[in-house]
Every structure is written in structure tokens, then in C-alpha cells.
Short mmCIF file of C-alpha atoms and ligand atoms in Angstrom, two decimals:
data_model
loop_
_atom_site.label_atom_id
_atom_site.label_comp_id
_atom_site.label_asym_id
_atom_site.label_seq_id
_atom_site.Cartn_x
_atom_site.Cartn_y
_atom_site.Cartn_z
CA UNK H 1 -0.01 -0.03 -0.02
CA UNK H 2 1.52 3.35 -1.02
CA UNK H 3 2.11 5.90 1.68
CA UNK H 4 1.72 9.00 -0.48
CA UNK H 5 -1.75 9.87 -1.81
CA UNK H 6 -2.40 9.68 -5.58
CA UNK H 7 -5.58 11.05 -7.03
CA UNK H 8 -5.98 9.86 -10.72
CA UNK H 9 -8.30 11.79 -13.03
CA UNK H 10 -9.02 10.36 -16.44
CA UNK H 11 -11.62 11.11 -19.02
CA UNK H 12 -12.47 12.49 -22.39
CA UNK H 13 -10.84 15.51 -24.09
CA UNK H 14 -11.90 18.97 -22.79
CA UNK H 15 -14.25 17.83 -20.06
CA UNK H 16 -12.52 19.89 -17.34
CA UNK H 17 -10.05 17.39 -15.98
CA UNK H 18 -7.37 20.02 -15.44
CA UNK H 19 -9.77 22.47 -13.90
CA UNK H 20 -10.76 19.87 -11.31
CA UNK H 21 -7.24 18.60 -10.87
CA UNK H 22 -5.81 22.09 -10.24
CA UNK H 23 -8.63 22.96 -7.77
CA UNK H 24 -8.20 19.71 -5.86
CA UNK H 25 -4.37 20.11 -5.70
CA UNK H 26 -4.74 23.69 -4.50
CA UNK H 27 -7.21 22.78 -1.77
CA UNK H 28 -5.28 19.73 -0.66
CA UNK H 29 -1.74 21.09 -1.02
CA UNK H 30 -0.90 18.33 -3.42
CA UNK H 31 1.24 18.65 -6.56
CA UNK H 32 -0.65 18.88 -9.80
CA UNK H 33 0.72 17.01 -12.83
CA UNK H 34 -0.81 17.48 -16.32
CA UNK H 35 0.21 14.26 -18.15
CA UNK H 36 -1.42 15.48 -21.38
CA UNK H 37 1.03 18.36 -21.42
CA UNK H 38 3.84 15.84 -21.58
CA UNK H 39 2.29 14.13 -24.72
CA UNK H 40 1.80 17.57 -26.27
CA UNK H 41 5.32 18.69 -25.60
CA UNK H 42 6.70 15.46 -27.17
CA UNK H 43 4.37 16.11 -30.17
CA UNK H 44 5.72 19.65 -30.51
CA UNK H 45 9.29 18.25 -30.54
CA UNK H 46 8.27 15.69 -33.14
CA UNK H 47 6.64 18.37 -35.37
CA UNK H 48 9.57 20.74 -35.09
CA UNK H 49 12.04 18.10 -35.94
CA UNK H 50 9.96 16.24 -38.54
CA UNK H 51 10.25 12.94 -36.71
CA UNK H 52 8.72 10.21 -38.83
CA UNK H 53 6.10 8.44 -36.82
CA UNK H 54 6.58 5.14 -38.70
CA UNK H 55 10.35 5.12 -37.92
CA UNK H 56 10.94 3.37 -34.56
CA UNK H 57 14.66 4.20 -34.42
CA UNK H 58 14.01 7.92 -35.11
CA UNK H 59 11.40 7.96 -32.34
CA UNK H 60 13.74 6.23 -29.79
CA UNK H 61 16.49 8.63 -30.75
CA UNK H 62 14.15 11.72 -30.41
CA UNK H 63 13.00 10.48 -27.05
CA UNK H 64 16.64 10.51 -25.84
CA UNK H 65 17.02 14.10 -26.81
CA UNK H 66 13.86 15.37 -24.99
CA UNK H 67 13.86 16.58 -21.44
CA UNK H 68 10.49 17.61 -19.97
CA UNK H 69 10.23 19.49 -16.67
CA UNK H 70 7.30 20.92 -14.80
CA UNK H 71 7.30 24.03 -12.70
CA UNK H 72 4.36 25.34 -10.83
CA UNK H 73 3.31 28.94 -10.54
CA UNK H 74 0.07 29.59 -8.43
CA UNK H 75 -1.02 25.98 -9.14
CA UNK H 76 -0.77 26.60 -12.89
CA UNK H 77 1.27 23.79 -14.38
CA UNK H 78 4.07 25.01 -16.72
CA UNK H 79 6.08 22.69 -18.84
CA UNK H 80 9.51 23.16 -20.31
CA UNK H 81 10.86 21.22 -23.35
CA UNK H 82 14.65 21.10 -23.26
CA UNK H 83 14.55 24.18 -21.08
CA UNK H 84 12.13 26.18 -23.26
CA UNK H 85 8.80 27.18 -21.84
CA UNK H 86 6.17 25.67 -24.18
CA UNK H 87 2.98 25.71 -22.07
CA UNK H 88 1.13 28.07 -24.53
CA UNK H 89 2.43 26.58 -27.80
CA UNK H 90 1.34 23.09 -26.94
CA UNK H 91 -2.29 24.27 -26.63
CA UNK H 92 -2.51 25.53 -30.20
CA UNK H 93 -4.18 23.68 -33.03
CA UNK H 94 -1.04 22.23 -34.78
CA UNK H 95 -0.17 20.24 -31.63
CA UNK H 96 -3.88 19.38 -30.80
CA UNK H 97 -4.30 17.99 -34.29
CA UNK H 98 -1.08 15.92 -34.16
CA UNK H 99 -1.10 14.69 -30.56
CA UNK H 100 -3.36 11.62 -30.95
CA UNK H 101 -1.09 9.63 -33.24
CA UNK H 102 1.98 10.53 -31.20
CA UNK H 103 0.33 9.57 -27.97
CA UNK H 104 -0.55 6.13 -29.54
CA UNK H 105 3.10 5.19 -30.06
CA UNK H 106 4.24 2.46 -27.73
CA UNK H 107 7.77 3.78 -27.14
CA UNK H 108 6.36 7.32 -26.29
CA UNK H 109 3.89 5.88 -23.80
CA UNK H 110 6.45 3.66 -22.11
CA UNK H 111 8.78 6.68 -21.55
CA UNK H 112 5.99 8.99 -20.33
CA UNK H 113 4.55 6.38 -17.92
CA UNK H 114 8.03 5.83 -16.46
CA UNK H 115 8.50 9.50 -15.87
CA UNK H 116 5.00 9.92 -14.41
CA UNK H 117 5.53 7.05 -11.99
CA UNK H 118 8.69 8.63 -10.83
CA UNK H 119 6.88 11.92 -10.14
CA UNK H 120 4.33 10.04 -8.07
CA UNK H 121 6.66 7.89 -6.12
CA UNK H 122 6.74 9.73 -2.82
CA UNK H 123 4.67 13.00 -3.01
CA UNK H 124 0.97 13.54 -2.70
CA UNK H 125 -0.19 14.24 -6.28
CA UNK H 126 -3.18 14.83 -8.50
CA UNK H 127 -2.51 13.73 -11.98
CA UNK H 128 -4.92 13.99 -14.93
CA UNK H 129 -4.81 12.18 -18.32
CA UNK H 130 -6.27 9.09 -20.05
CA UNK H 131 -4.49 6.14 -18.50
CA UNK H 132 -3.62 7.36 -15.04
CA UNK H 133 -5.93 5.11 -13.04
CA UNK H 134 -5.49 2.12 -15.41
CA UNK H 135 -1.79 2.08 -16.37
CA UNK H 136 0.23 4.63 -14.52
CA UNK H 137 -1.21 4.36 -10.97
CA UNK H 138 -3.47 1.31 -10.87
CA UNK H 139 -2.97 1.54 -7.07
CA UNK H 140 -4.12 5.16 -6.74
CA UNK H 141 -6.29 5.66 -3.67
CA UNK H 142 -8.84 7.79 -5.52
CA UNK H 143 -9.76 7.54 -9.28
CA UNK H 144 -12.20 9.74 -11.19
CA UNK H 145 -13.42 9.09 -14.66
CA UNK H 146 -14.78 12.38 -16.11
CA UNK H 147 -17.20 12.86 -18.90
CA UNK H 148 -19.60 15.50 -20.29
CA UNK H 149 -21.81 16.08 -23.30
CA UNK H 150 -19.36 16.62 -26.34
CA UNK H 151 -21.36 19.79 -27.45
CA UNK H 152 -20.89 21.35 -24.02
CA UNK H 153 -17.26 20.38 -23.98
CA UNK H 154 -16.64 22.02 -27.36
CA UNK H 155 -18.41 25.18 -26.29
CA UNK H 156 -16.41 25.35 -23.15
CA UNK H 157 -13.08 24.90 -24.95
CA UNK H 158 -14.07 27.28 -27.74
CA UNK H 159 -15.02 30.04 -25.20
CA UNK H 160 -11.73 29.45 -23.46
CA UNK H 161 -9.74 29.93 -26.63
CA UNK H 162 -11.77 33.04 -27.60
CA UNK H 163 -11.03 34.49 -24.13
CA UNK H 164 -7.37 33.94 -24.70
CA UNK H 165 -7.64 35.86 -27.99
CA UNK H 166 -7.37 32.87 -30.31
CA UNK H 167 -10.04 33.49 -33.06
CA UNK H 168 -8.33 31.29 -35.68
CA UNK H 169 -10.88 28.47 -35.24
CA UNK H 170 -14.61 27.94 -35.27
CA UNK H 171 -16.87 26.14 -32.74
CA UNK H 172 -17.41 23.39 -35.36
CA UNK H 173 -13.62 22.83 -35.81
CA UNK H 174 -13.21 22.59 -32.00
CA UNK H 175 -16.10 20.10 -31.87
CA UNK H 176 -14.55 17.99 -34.71
CA UNK H 177 -11.08 17.97 -32.94
CA UNK H 178 -12.67 16.82 -29.69
CA UNK H 179 -14.83 14.10 -31.47
CA UNK H 180 -11.80 12.95 -33.32
CA UNK H 181 -9.59 12.75 -30.24
CA UNK H 182 -12.30 10.89 -28.32
CA UNK H 183 -12.40 8.31 -31.01
CA UNK H 184 -8.60 8.03 -31.30
CA UNK H 185 -8.12 7.81 -27.57
CA UNK H 186 -10.63 5.11 -26.96
CA UNK H 187 -9.81 2.91 -29.92
CA UNK H 188 -6.01 2.96 -29.95
CA UNK H 189 -4.12 -0.30 -29.18
CA UNK H 190 -1.76 1.06 -26.51
CA UNK H 191 -3.54 1.94 -23.20
CA UNK H 192 -6.81 3.17 -24.65
CA UNK H 193 -8.95 5.46 -22.59
CA UNK H 194 -11.16 3.29 -20.50
CA UNK H 195 -12.69 3.62 -17.06
CA UNK H 196 -10.78 1.75 -14.33
CA UNK H 197 -13.14 -0.61 -12.57
CA UNK H 198 -12.74 1.31 -9.38
CA UNK H 199 -12.97 4.82 -10.83
CA UNK H 200 -15.79 7.13 -9.77
CA UNK H 201 -17.73 8.48 -12.73
CA UNK H 202 -18.08 12.24 -12.70
CA UNK H 203 -20.31 13.71 -15.49
CA UNK H 204 -20.16 17.47 -15.27
CA UNK H 205 -22.51 18.35 -18.06
CA UNK H 206 -24.99 19.92 -15.67
CA UNK H 207 -22.91 20.79 -12.58
CA UNK H 208 -20.83 23.83 -11.68
CA UNK H 209 -17.08 23.73 -11.02
CA UNK H 210 -17.80 24.35 -7.31
CA UNK H 211 -20.16 21.41 -7.16
CA UNK H 212 -17.69 19.07 -8.83
CA UNK H 213 -14.89 20.14 -6.52
CA UNK H 214 -17.04 19.60 -3.44
CA UNK H 215 -17.94 16.08 -4.77
CA UNK H 216 -14.40 15.18 -5.47
CA UNK H 217 -13.06 16.47 -2.14
CA UNK H 218 -15.60 14.37 -0.33
CA UNK H 219 -14.18 11.25 -2.03
CA UNK H 220 -10.57 12.21 -1.13
CA UNK H 221 -11.26 13.22 2.47
CA UNK H 222 -11.27 9.64 3.94
CA UNK H 223 -7.61 9.07 2.74
CA UNK H 224 -6.19 12.29 4.28
CA UNK H 225 -5.63 11.22 7.78
CA UNK H 226 -4.91 7.49 7.41
O1 DC Q 301 -5.39 16.12 -21.81
P1 DC Q 301 -4.97 16.68 -23.13
O2 DC Q 301 -6.12 16.99 -24.12
O3 DC Q 301 -4.07 17.88 -23.02
O4 DC Q 301 -4.15 15.55 -23.79
C1 DC Q 301 -3.60 15.60 -25.12
C2 DC Q 301 -3.59 14.27 -25.81
O5 DC Q 301 -2.66 13.40 -25.05
C3 DC Q 301 -4.86 13.48 -25.80
O6 DC Q 301 -5.48 13.61 -27.09
C4 DC Q 301 -4.49 12.05 -25.51
C5 DC Q 301 -3.14 12.07 -25.04
N1 DC Q 301 -2.93 11.62 -23.64
C6 DC Q 301 -2.73 10.28 -23.40
O7 DC Q 301 -2.81 9.55 -24.35
N2 DC Q 301 -2.54 9.85 -22.16
C7 DC Q 301 -2.50 10.69 -21.09
N3 DC Q 301 -2.32 10.23 -19.90
C8 DC Q 301 -2.74 12.07 -21.36
C9 DC Q 301 -3.00 12.51 -22.62
#
């Protein structure tokens, strides 16, 4: 039985996993780790260096030249790729469109899972992603599986992008990207997105951020003083 507490949050694209994960980490004083940012940063490196996704040697070689690090500012997770801050660039469409095939590569997943397990070895963490409760931390004390209506998810993500000043994309395009990633994430051969048997389902289509935080805190509470 692990001594440190791990809260695993998995679920579909853009259903507020990181919002919940950040809020929980802040409330509990845990470290927040955004595993999707790691796949996105790898994707950015592959795009910039034209890494051929069919070439296993090139992939293995690229992985040796990538160093990812997280640093936290006000519970916002920032990621660096070989020392360069890439937190904003990895959210843009070129990376969002290319990340699914990259995250389906066996060698990439193996390396990411190893690094994620190291991060959760001794500290209390909240980690969000697609395979955290199933492959990375099957022994996590608390697991959530998040979902929401795809239309609502697209609207939320679109509004977020517009608020950041990104008007290069339509609501329909955001919806298409989300639907495409849902399909790719759930049907890939390597660690597809599935609910761990012991994961608590959290559908936030009709609830507020405050309500979902209260619900999640209630589930973590029993593990805090054991
Ligand atoms: O959570 P996100 O949308 O930033 O993740 C980006 C992509 O990375 C997503 O389409 C699937 C992949 N991913 C994954 O395969 N496993 C994880 N643990 C996290 C993300």
C-alpha cells in the first residue's frame, strides 16, 4: 500500500479534468501534474524536428533528446521542453491535431509512464490524463473518470480559446477535434482510454465547478488522515 496519496483523473478531451485537478491540488496542498502536457510537448518536438512516426529508431532517438520538466506557478502547471517554456504553444491547433497519433506510439507511452510514475513515487499528487488510473497508478487511492456532453465540452473549450484571443478556429472545428480525439483515444491499441473498474464516474454536463470540486473533495477526504 503506497504511503503518499495519488488522485488519478481520467476522461475524455476537454471535459474539465485539469480544472478539477488544479482545484483539488490547491485545496489539498498536493502537486498537480498534467500528463497530457507531456504528450503535447513530445508532439511539439516531433513536429519541429519532422520525426517520422513510422520510424521506430528515429522515435527512440528523439526521446533520448527530450527533457521535460514541470514548474508550478500559482497551481498553474508550466512545462518546459529542453529548457524552453512551451505551455502556450502546446495548446495551439497544430499540436492538438497531431497529438493523438503521437500518444498512440508504444515507445512514447512507455517513456511517459516511467517519468510519471517517478513523479508520483513519494509525493501527494493529483495527475490527470487518459490512463492514469489504469496504467500509470493502478493503485491510486482515488480515481475519477470524467465525462460531459461533447457539445458542451466544445463550447467550453471554444469560449476558453476566444477568451485567450485565439479566433483562428470555429466552434465546429473545435467540436470536430474533440470528437476525433475521443475516437482516437478510446480505440488505440496502446492503453486506450477506459474507465478503471474502481474509478468514480463524474459527469459534469450539468454541474458547476464548485459542485464538482465539493463532490471530489468528499471522495478524497477519507484518505487524508490514514
Ligand atoms: O489532456 P490533453 O487533451 O491535453 O491530452 C492531449 C492528448 O494526449 C490526448 O488527445 C490524448 C493524449 N494523452 C494520453 O494519451 N494519455 C494521457 N495520460 C494524457 C494525454
